[in-house]
Coordinates of C-alpha atoms in Angstrom, one line a residue:
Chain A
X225 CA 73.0 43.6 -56.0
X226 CA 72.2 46.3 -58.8
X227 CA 74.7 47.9 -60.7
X228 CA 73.7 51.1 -60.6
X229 CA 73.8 51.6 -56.9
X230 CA 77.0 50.0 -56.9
X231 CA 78.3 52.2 -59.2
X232 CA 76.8 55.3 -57.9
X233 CA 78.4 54.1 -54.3
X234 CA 81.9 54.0 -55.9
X235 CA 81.7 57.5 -57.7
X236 CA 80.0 58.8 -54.6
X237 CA 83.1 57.8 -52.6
X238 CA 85.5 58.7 -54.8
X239 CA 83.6 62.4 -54.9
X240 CA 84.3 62.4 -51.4
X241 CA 87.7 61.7 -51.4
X242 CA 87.8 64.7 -54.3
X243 CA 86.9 66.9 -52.0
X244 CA 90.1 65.9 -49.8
X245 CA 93.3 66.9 -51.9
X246 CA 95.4 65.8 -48.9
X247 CA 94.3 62.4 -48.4
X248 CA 94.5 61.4 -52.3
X249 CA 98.4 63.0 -52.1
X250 CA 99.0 60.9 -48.9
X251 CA 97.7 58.2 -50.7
X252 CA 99.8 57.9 -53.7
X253 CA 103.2 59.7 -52.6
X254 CA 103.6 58.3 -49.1
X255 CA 104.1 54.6 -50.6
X256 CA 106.7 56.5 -53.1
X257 CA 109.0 57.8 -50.4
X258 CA 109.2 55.0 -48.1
X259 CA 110.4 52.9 -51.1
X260 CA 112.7 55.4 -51.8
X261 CA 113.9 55.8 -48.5
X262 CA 114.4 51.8 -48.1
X263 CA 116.4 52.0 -51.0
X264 CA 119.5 54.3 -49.6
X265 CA 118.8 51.8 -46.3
X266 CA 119.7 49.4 -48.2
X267 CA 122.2 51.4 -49.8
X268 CA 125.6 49.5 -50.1
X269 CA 123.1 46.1 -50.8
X270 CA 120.9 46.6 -53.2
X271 CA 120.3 42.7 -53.4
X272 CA 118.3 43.1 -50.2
X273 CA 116.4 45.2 -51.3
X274 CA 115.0 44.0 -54.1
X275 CA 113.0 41.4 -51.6
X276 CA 112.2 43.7 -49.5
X277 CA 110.8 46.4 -51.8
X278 CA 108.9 43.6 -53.9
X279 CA 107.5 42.5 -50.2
X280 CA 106.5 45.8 -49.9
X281 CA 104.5 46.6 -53.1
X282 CA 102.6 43.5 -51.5
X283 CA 102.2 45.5 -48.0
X284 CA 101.2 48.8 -48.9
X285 CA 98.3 48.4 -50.4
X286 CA 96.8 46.6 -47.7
X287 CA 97.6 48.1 -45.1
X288 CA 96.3 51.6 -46.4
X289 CA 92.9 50.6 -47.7
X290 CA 92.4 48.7 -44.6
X291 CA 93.4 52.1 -42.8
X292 CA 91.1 53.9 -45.4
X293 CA 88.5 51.6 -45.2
X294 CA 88.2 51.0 -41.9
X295 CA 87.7 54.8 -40.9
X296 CA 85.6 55.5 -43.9
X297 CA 83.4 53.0 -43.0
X298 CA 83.2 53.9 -39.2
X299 CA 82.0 57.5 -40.2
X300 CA 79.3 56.2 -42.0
X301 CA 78.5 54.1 -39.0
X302 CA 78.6 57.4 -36.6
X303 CA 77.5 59.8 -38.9
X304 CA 73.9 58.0 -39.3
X305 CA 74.6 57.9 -43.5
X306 CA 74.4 54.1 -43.0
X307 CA 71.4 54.0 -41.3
X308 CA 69.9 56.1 -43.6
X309 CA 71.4 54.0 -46.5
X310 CA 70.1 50.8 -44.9
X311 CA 66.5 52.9 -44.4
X312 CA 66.4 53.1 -48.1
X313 CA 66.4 50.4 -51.1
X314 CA 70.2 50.0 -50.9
X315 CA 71.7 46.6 -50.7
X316 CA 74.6 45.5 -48.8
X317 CA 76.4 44.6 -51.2
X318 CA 76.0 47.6 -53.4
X319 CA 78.1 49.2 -50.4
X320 CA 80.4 47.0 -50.0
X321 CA 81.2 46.6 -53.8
X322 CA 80.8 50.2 -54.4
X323 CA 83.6 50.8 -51.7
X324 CA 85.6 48.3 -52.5
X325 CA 85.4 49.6 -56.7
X326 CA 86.7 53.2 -55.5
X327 CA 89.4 52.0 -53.0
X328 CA 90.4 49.9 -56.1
X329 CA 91.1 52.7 -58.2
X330 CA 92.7 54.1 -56.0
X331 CA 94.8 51.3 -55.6
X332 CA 95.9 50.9 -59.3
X333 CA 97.0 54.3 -59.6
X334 CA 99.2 53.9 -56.1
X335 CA 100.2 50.8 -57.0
X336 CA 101.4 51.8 -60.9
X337 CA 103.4 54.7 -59.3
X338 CA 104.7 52.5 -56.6
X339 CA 105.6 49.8 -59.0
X340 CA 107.0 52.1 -61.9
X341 CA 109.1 53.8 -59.6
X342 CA 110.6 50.6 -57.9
X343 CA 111.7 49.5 -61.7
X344 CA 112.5 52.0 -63.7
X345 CA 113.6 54.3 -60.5
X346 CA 115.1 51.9 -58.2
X347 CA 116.4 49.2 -60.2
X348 CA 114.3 47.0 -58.3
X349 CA 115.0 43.5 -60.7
X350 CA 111.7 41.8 -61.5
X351 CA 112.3 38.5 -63.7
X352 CA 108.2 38.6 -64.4
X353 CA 106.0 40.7 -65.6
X354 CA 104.9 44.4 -64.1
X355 CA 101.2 43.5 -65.1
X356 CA 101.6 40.3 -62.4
X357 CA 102.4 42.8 -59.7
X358 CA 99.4 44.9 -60.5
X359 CA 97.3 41.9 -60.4
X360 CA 98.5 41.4 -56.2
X361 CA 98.5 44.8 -56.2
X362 CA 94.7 44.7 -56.7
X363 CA 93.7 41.9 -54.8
X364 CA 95.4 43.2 -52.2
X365 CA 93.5 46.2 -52.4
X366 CA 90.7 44.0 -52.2
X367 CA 91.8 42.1 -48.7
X368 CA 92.3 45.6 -47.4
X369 CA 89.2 47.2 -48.0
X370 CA 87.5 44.0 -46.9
X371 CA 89.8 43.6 -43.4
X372 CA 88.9 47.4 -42.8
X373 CA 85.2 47.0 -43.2
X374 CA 85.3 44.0 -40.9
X375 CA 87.1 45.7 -38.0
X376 CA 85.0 48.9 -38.3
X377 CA 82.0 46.9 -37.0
X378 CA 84.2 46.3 -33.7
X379 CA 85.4 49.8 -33.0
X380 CA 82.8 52.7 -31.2
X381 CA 85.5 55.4 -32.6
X382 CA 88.3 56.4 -34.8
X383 CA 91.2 56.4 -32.1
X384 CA 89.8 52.6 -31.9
X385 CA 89.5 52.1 -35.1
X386 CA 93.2 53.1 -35.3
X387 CA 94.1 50.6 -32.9
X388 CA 92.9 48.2 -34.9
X389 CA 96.0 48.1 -37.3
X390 CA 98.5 46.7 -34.9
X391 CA 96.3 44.2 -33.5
X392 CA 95.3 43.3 -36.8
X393 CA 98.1 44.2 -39.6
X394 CA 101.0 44.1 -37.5
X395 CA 100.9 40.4 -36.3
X396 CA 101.6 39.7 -40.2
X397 CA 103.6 42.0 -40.7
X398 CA 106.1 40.2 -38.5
X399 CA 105.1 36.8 -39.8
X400 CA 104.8 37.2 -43.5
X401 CA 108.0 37.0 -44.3
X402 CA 109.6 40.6 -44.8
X403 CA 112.0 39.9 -42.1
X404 CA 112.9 36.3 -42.4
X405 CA 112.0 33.3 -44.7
X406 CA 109.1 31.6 -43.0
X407 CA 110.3 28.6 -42.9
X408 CA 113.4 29.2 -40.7
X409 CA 110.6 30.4 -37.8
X410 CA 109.9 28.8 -35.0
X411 CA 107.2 26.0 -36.7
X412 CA 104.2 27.6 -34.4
X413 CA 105.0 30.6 -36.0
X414 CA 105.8 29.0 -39.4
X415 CA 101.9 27.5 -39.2
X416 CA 100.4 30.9 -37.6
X417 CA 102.3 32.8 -41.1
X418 CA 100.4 29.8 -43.3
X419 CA 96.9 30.7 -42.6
X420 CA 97.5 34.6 -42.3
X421 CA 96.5 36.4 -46.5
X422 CA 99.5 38.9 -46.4
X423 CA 101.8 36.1 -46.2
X424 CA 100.8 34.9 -49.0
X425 CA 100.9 38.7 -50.8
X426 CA 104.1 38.8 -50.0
X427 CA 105.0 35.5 -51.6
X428 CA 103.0 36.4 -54.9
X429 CA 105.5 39.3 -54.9
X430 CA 108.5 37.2 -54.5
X431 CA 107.6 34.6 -56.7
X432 CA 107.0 37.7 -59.8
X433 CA 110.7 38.8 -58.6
X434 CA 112.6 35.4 -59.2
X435 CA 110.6 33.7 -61.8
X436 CA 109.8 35.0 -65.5
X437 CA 106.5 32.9 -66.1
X438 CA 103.7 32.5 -63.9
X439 CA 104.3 29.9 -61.2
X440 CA 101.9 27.8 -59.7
X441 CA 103.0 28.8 -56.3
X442 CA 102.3 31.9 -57.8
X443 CA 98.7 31.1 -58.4
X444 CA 97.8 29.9 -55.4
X445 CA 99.0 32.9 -53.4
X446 CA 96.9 35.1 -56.0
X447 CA 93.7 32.7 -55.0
X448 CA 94.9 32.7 -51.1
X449 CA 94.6 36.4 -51.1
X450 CA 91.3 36.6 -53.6
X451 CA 89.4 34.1 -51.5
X452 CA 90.7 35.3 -48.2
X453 CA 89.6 38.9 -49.9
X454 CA 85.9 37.9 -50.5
X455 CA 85.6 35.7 -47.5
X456 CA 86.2 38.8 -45.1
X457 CA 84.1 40.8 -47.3
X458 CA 81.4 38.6 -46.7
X459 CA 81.7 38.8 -43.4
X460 CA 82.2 42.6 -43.2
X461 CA 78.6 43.0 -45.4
X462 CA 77.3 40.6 -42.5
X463 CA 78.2 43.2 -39.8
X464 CA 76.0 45.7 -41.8
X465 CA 72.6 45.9 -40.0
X466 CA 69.2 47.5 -41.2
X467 CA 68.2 47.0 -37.5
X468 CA 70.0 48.3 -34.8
X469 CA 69.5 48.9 -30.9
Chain B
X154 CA 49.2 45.9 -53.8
X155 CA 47.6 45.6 -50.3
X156 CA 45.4 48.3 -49.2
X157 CA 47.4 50.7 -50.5
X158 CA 45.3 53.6 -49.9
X159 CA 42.8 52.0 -47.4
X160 CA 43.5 51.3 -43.6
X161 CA 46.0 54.3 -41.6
X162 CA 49.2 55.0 -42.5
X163 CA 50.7 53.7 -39.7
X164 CA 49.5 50.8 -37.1
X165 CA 50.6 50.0 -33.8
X166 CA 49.5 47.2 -31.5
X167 CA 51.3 46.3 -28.5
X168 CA 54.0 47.9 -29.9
X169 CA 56.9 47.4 -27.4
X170 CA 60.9 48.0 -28.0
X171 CA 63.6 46.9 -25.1
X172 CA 66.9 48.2 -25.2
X173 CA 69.1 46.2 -22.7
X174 CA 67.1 46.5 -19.5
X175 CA 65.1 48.9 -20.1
X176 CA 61.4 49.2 -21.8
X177 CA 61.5 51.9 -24.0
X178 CA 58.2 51.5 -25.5
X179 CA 56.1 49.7 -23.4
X180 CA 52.8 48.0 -25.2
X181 CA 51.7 51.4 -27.8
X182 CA 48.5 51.3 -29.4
X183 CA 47.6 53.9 -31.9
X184 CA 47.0 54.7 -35.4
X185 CA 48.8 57.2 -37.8
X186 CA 46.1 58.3 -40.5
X187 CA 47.1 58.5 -44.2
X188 CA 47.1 62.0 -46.1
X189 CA 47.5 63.9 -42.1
X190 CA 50.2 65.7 -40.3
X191 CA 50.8 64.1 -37.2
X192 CA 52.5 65.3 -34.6
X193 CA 54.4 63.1 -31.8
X194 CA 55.2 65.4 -28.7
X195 CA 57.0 64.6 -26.0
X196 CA 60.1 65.5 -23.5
X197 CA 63.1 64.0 -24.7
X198 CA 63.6 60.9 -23.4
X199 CA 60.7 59.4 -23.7
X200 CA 60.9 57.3 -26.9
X201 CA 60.2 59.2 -29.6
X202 CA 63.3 58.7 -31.3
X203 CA 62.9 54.6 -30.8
X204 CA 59.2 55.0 -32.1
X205 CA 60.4 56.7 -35.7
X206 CA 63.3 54.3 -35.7
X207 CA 60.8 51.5 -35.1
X208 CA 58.3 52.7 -38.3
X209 CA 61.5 53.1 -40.3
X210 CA 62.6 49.6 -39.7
X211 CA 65.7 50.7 -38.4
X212 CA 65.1 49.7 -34.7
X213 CA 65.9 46.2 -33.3
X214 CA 63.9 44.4 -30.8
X215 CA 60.6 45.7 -31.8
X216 CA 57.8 43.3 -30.8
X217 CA 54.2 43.5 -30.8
X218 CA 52.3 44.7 -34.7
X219 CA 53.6 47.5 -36.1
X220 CA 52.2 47.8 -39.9
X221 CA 53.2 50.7 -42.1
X222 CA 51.5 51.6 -45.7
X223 CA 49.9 47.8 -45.0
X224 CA 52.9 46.3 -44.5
X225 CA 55.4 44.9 -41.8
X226 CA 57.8 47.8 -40.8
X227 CA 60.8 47.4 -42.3
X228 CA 60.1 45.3 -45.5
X229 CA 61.6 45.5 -48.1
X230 CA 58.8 46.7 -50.3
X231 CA 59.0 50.0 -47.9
X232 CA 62.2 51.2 -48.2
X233 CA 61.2 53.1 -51.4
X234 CA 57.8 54.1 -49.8
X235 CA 59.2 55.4 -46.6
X236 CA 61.2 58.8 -46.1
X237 CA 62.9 58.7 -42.8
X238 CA 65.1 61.7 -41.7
X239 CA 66.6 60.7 -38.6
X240 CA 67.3 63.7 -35.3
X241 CA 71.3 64.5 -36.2
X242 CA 71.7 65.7 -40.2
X243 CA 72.2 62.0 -41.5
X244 CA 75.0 63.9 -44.4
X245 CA 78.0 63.5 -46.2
X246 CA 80.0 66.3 -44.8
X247 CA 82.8 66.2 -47.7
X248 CA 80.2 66.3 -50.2
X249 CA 78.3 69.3 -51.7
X250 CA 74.8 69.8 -51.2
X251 CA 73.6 68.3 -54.5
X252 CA 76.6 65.5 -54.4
X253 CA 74.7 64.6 -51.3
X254 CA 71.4 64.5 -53.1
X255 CA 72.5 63.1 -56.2
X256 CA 74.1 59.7 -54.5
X257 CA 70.3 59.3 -52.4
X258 CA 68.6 60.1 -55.6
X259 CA 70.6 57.3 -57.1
X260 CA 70.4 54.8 -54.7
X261 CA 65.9 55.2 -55.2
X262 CA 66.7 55.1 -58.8
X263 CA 65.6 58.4 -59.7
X264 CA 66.3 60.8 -62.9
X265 CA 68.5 63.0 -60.4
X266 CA 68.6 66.9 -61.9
X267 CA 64.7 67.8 -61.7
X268 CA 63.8 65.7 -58.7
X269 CA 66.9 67.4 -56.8
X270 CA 66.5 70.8 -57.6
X271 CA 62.6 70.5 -56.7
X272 CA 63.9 69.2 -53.3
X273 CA 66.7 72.0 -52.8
X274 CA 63.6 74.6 -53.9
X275 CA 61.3 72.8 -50.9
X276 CA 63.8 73.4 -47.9
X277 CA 64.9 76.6 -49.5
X278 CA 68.6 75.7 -50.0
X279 CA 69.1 76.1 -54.0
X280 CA 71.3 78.7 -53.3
X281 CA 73.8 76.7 -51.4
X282 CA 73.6 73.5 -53.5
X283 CA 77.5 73.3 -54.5
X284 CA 78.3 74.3 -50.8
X285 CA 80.3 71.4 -48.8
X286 CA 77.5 70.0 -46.6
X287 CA 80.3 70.2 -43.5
X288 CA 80.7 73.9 -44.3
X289 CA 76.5 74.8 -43.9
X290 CA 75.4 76.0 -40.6
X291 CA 73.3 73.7 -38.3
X292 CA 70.2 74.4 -39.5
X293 CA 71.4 74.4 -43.2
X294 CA 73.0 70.8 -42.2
X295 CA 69.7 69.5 -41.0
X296 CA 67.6 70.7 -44.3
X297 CA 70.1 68.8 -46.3
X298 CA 69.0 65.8 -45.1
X299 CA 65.7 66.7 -44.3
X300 CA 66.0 67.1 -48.8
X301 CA 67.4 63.8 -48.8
X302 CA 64.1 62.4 -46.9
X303 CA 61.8 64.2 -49.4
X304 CA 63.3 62.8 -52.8
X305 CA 61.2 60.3 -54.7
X306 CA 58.0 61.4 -53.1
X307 CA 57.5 59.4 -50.4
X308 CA 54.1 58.2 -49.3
X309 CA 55.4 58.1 -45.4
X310 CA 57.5 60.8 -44.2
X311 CA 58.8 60.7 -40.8
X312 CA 60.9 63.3 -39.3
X313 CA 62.8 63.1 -36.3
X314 CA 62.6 67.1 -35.5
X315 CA 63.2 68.5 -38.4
X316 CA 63.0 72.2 -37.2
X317 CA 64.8 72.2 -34.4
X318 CA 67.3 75.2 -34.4
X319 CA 65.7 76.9 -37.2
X320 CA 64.4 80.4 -36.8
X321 CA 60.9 81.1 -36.8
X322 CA 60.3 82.2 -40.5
X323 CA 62.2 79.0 -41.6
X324 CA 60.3 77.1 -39.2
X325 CA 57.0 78.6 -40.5
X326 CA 57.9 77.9 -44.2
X327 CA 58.6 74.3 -43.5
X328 CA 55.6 73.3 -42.0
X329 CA 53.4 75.2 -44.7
X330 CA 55.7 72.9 -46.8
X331 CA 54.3 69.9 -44.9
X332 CA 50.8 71.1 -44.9
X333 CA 51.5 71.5 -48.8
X334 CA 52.5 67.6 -49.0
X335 CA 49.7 66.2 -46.3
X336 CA 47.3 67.7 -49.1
X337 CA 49.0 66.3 -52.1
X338 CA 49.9 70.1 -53.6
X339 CA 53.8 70.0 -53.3
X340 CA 56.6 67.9 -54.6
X341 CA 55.7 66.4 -57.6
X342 CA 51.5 66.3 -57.1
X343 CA 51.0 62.9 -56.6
X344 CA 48.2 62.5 -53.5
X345 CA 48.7 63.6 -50.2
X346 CA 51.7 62.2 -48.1
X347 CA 51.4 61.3 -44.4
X348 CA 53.6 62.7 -42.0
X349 CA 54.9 61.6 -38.7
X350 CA 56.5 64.7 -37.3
X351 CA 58.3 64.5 -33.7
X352 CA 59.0 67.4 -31.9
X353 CA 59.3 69.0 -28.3
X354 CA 58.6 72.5 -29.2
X355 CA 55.1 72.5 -28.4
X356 CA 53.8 75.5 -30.4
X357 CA 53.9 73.4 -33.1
X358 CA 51.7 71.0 -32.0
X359 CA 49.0 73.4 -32.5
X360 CA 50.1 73.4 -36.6
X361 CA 49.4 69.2 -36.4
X362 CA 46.3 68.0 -37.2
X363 CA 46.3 64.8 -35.3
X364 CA 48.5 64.4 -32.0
X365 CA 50.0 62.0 -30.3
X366 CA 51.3 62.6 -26.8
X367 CA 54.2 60.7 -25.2
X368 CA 55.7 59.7 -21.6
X369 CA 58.0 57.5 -21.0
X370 CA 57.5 54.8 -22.9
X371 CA 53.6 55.3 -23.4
X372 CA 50.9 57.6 -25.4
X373 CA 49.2 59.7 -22.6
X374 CA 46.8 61.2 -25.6
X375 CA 45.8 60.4 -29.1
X376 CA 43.5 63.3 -30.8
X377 CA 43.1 66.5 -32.6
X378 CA 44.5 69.6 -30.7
X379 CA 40.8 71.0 -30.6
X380 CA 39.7 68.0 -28.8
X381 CA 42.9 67.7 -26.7
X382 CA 41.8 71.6 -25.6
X383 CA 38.5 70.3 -24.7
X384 CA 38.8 67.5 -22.8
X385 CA 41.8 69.2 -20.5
X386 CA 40.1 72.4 -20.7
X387 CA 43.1 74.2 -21.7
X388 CA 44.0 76.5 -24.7
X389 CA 47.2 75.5 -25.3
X390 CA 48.6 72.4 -26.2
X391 CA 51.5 72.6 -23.7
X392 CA 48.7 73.4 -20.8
X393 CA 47.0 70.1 -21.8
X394 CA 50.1 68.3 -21.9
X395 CA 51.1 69.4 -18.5
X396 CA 47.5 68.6 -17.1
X397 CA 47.6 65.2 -18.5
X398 CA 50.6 64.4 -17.1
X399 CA 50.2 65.9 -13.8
X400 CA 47.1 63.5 -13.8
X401 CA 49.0 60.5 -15.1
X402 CA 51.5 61.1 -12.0
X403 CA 48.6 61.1 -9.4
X404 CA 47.8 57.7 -11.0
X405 CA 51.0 56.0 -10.8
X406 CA 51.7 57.2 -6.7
X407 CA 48.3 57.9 -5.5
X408 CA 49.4 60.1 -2.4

């Protein structure tokens, strides 16, 4: 890995998301307003919310960098950049790092309006610090970009690609807890939700919403989602090929 | 470094690629020479793409020897040495021109500004360098990347059609550009750079100075246009290529 590449990847991709006013404003304000429509939802209980909406800053993150991720990377695939890229003296790693470095940013600036407006708009109660939220926030990011780089590998076009999300982000979406405590599921269920990262995201968020100092369930659900983060990306850098048919 | 200015540019031995069933190339043996303009001809189809892809390192299931600049294709050591622009404009369509050129120049580690403009000045695009690369014309599209293959001064270049869709003046300045590189008096002056040119436009294969002739899967000729005249006894590249392959076809079904 060289830094220089890796740094020229992530300002390279953040050039290219410059160019797309529309995307960046999707980005950050779409997040915004489904909080604040779950908040009138929840109108007459704002108690339920406030696990909900912390469950959330866990969810949105991941689930649009894998979005993000997974069709940026694609269009490299079918546009021929990555072959190119692979032709030259890039490594893979200066990809995947440089992609995951952009998408990062890009997910501290959503994730500080997301999280600013669920406190000090929405009343949304946090015990623990704002700075732990980020820190999910971010790792989350992280499991996203890596989840979406992994799948790209799998899908010959975008309306595949696209499929991809409820095969792959859906299935935890129902599991990890937003809807129910995981432990009053069914216990096949209960054990499918304990090896599945957003579960784990979600409880991070939970555990910052009830407790003011760090927990140590808290700290393993920040490793669960880090390791499960740079395991996938690992194996998304392994679907990168200099050599293909 | 190994024979880093002895030996060809480029060579193949039993050079064969399979892609699921079928044999795309099928047992090549030729040389590329260093500091030349080659040209590989043939109708499309018949491997030429595979055969770049192959000297690029880019192409999987390659057996047989295939050396490049006196190395394996594909190693490492090459990917620096080696400009490969592939058929389809290989671009970043939502950046500009000189965004596109500026990532590429980074990712070879070069000092970006003069080696980029020298590139944009070669292919004739200066004017359009903070132009959207998805907002150039086809031909515009395809001398981005063909740019992109020319920084850091390769010592290989291979180009996967690189005028195809241009009009003829374009056409005529690009391959004076090549001619320019093959004798070491373009880009940044440093010794002549081989070229591997493909094309199926085959009034360009009389601006080549060595040939090589492809159908399916194999070379049907290896030689200098002159020669290729001569031993067909044709004046036109095209007329040889149809008389050797006419004679090829009464080989493989005699009657």
């Amino acid at each position: 890995m060289n830094v220089t590449r890796t740094l020229a990847t992530a300002r390279r991709v953040l050039r290219q998301l410059g160019h797309d006013p529309r995307t960046i404003a999707l980005l950050l304000l779409v997040p915004c307003l489904l909080l604040l429509l779950l908040r009138w939802v929840f109108d007459s209980d704002p108690r339920a919310f406030d696990s909900i909406g912390a469950s959330l800053l866990g969810i949105f993150p991941l689930v649009t960098m894998f979005l993000v991720t997974s069709i940026a990377t694609l269009r490299e695939r079918t546009s021929g950049t990555l072959e190119r890229l692979l032709s030259m003296p890039l490594g893979k790693a200066d990809l995947v790092v440089g992609y995951a470095l952009a998408f990062g940013l890009v997910a501290v600036v959503q994730a500080g309006l997301v999280t600013g407006l669920s406190i000090w708009g929405l009343d949304l109660d946090f015990a623990g610090s704002p700075w732990l939220l980020l820190v999910i926030a971010l790792l989350d990011t992280l499991l996203g970009t890596a989840l979406g780089l992994f799948v790209s590998a799998f899908a010959a076009s975008e309306f595949q690609a696209v499929q991809f999300m409820p095969a792959v982000i859906f299935p935890q979406l129902l599991l990890c807890g937003l809807f129910t405590p995981r432990d009053t599921m069914q216990p096949v269920l209960e054990a499918m939700s304990n090896v599945l990262p957003m579960s784990y995201a979600v409880d991070g968020m939970n555990e910052v919403l009830r407790h003011a100092d760090v927990t140590g369930d808290f700290v393993r659900d920040v490793c669960v989602v880090a390791g499960s983060g740079l395991l996938v990306l690992v194996l998304g850098a392994a679907t990168l090929r200099r050599r293909t048919a | 470094m190994m024979n880093k200015t002895e030996g060809p540019a480029v060579r193949a031995r039993g050079l064969t690629v399979v892609r699921g069933k079928r044999t795309v190339l099928d047992g090549l043996d030729f040389d590329v020479p260093r500091g030349q303009v080659t040209g590989l001809l043939g109708p499309s189809g018949c491997g030429k793409s595979t055969l770049m892809r192959a000297i690029a390192g880019t192409q999987a299931q390659v057996t047989g020897s295939l050396d490049v600049l006196g190395g394996p294709a594909g190693s490492a050591s090459l990917r620096s040495r080696v400009g490969y622009c592939t058929q389809a404009p290989s671009v970043y369509d939502d950046l500009t021109v000189r965004q596109n050129l500026d990532y590429f120049a980074a990712v070879l580690r070069l000092r970006a500004r003069g080696t980029v403009d020298r590139v944009l000045a070669d292919v004739d695009l200066a004017d359009h360098a903070d132009s959207l690369a998805g907002n150039l014309s086809g031909g515009q599209r395809s001398r981005v990347s063909l740019a992109t293959a020319l920084l850091g001064a390769p010592e290989l270049l291979v180009l996967d059609e690189p005028t195809v869709g241009l009009d003829p003046v374009l056409r005529r300045d690009l391959w004076d550009l090549f001619h320019r590189l093959a004798r070491g008096t373009a880009g940044d002056g440093t010794g002549g750079t081989t070229l591997l040119i493909s094309s199926h436009v085959m009034d360009e294969a009389e601006r080549c100075d060595r040939l090589l002739l492809m159908r399916s899967g194999r070379v049907l000729a290896d030689d200098t246009p002159a020669a290729l005249h001569d031993r067909t006894g044709t004046g036109t590249v095209e007329a040889a290529f149809l008389r050797l392959v006419e004679a090829a076809n009464d080989m493989e079904a005699p009657r």
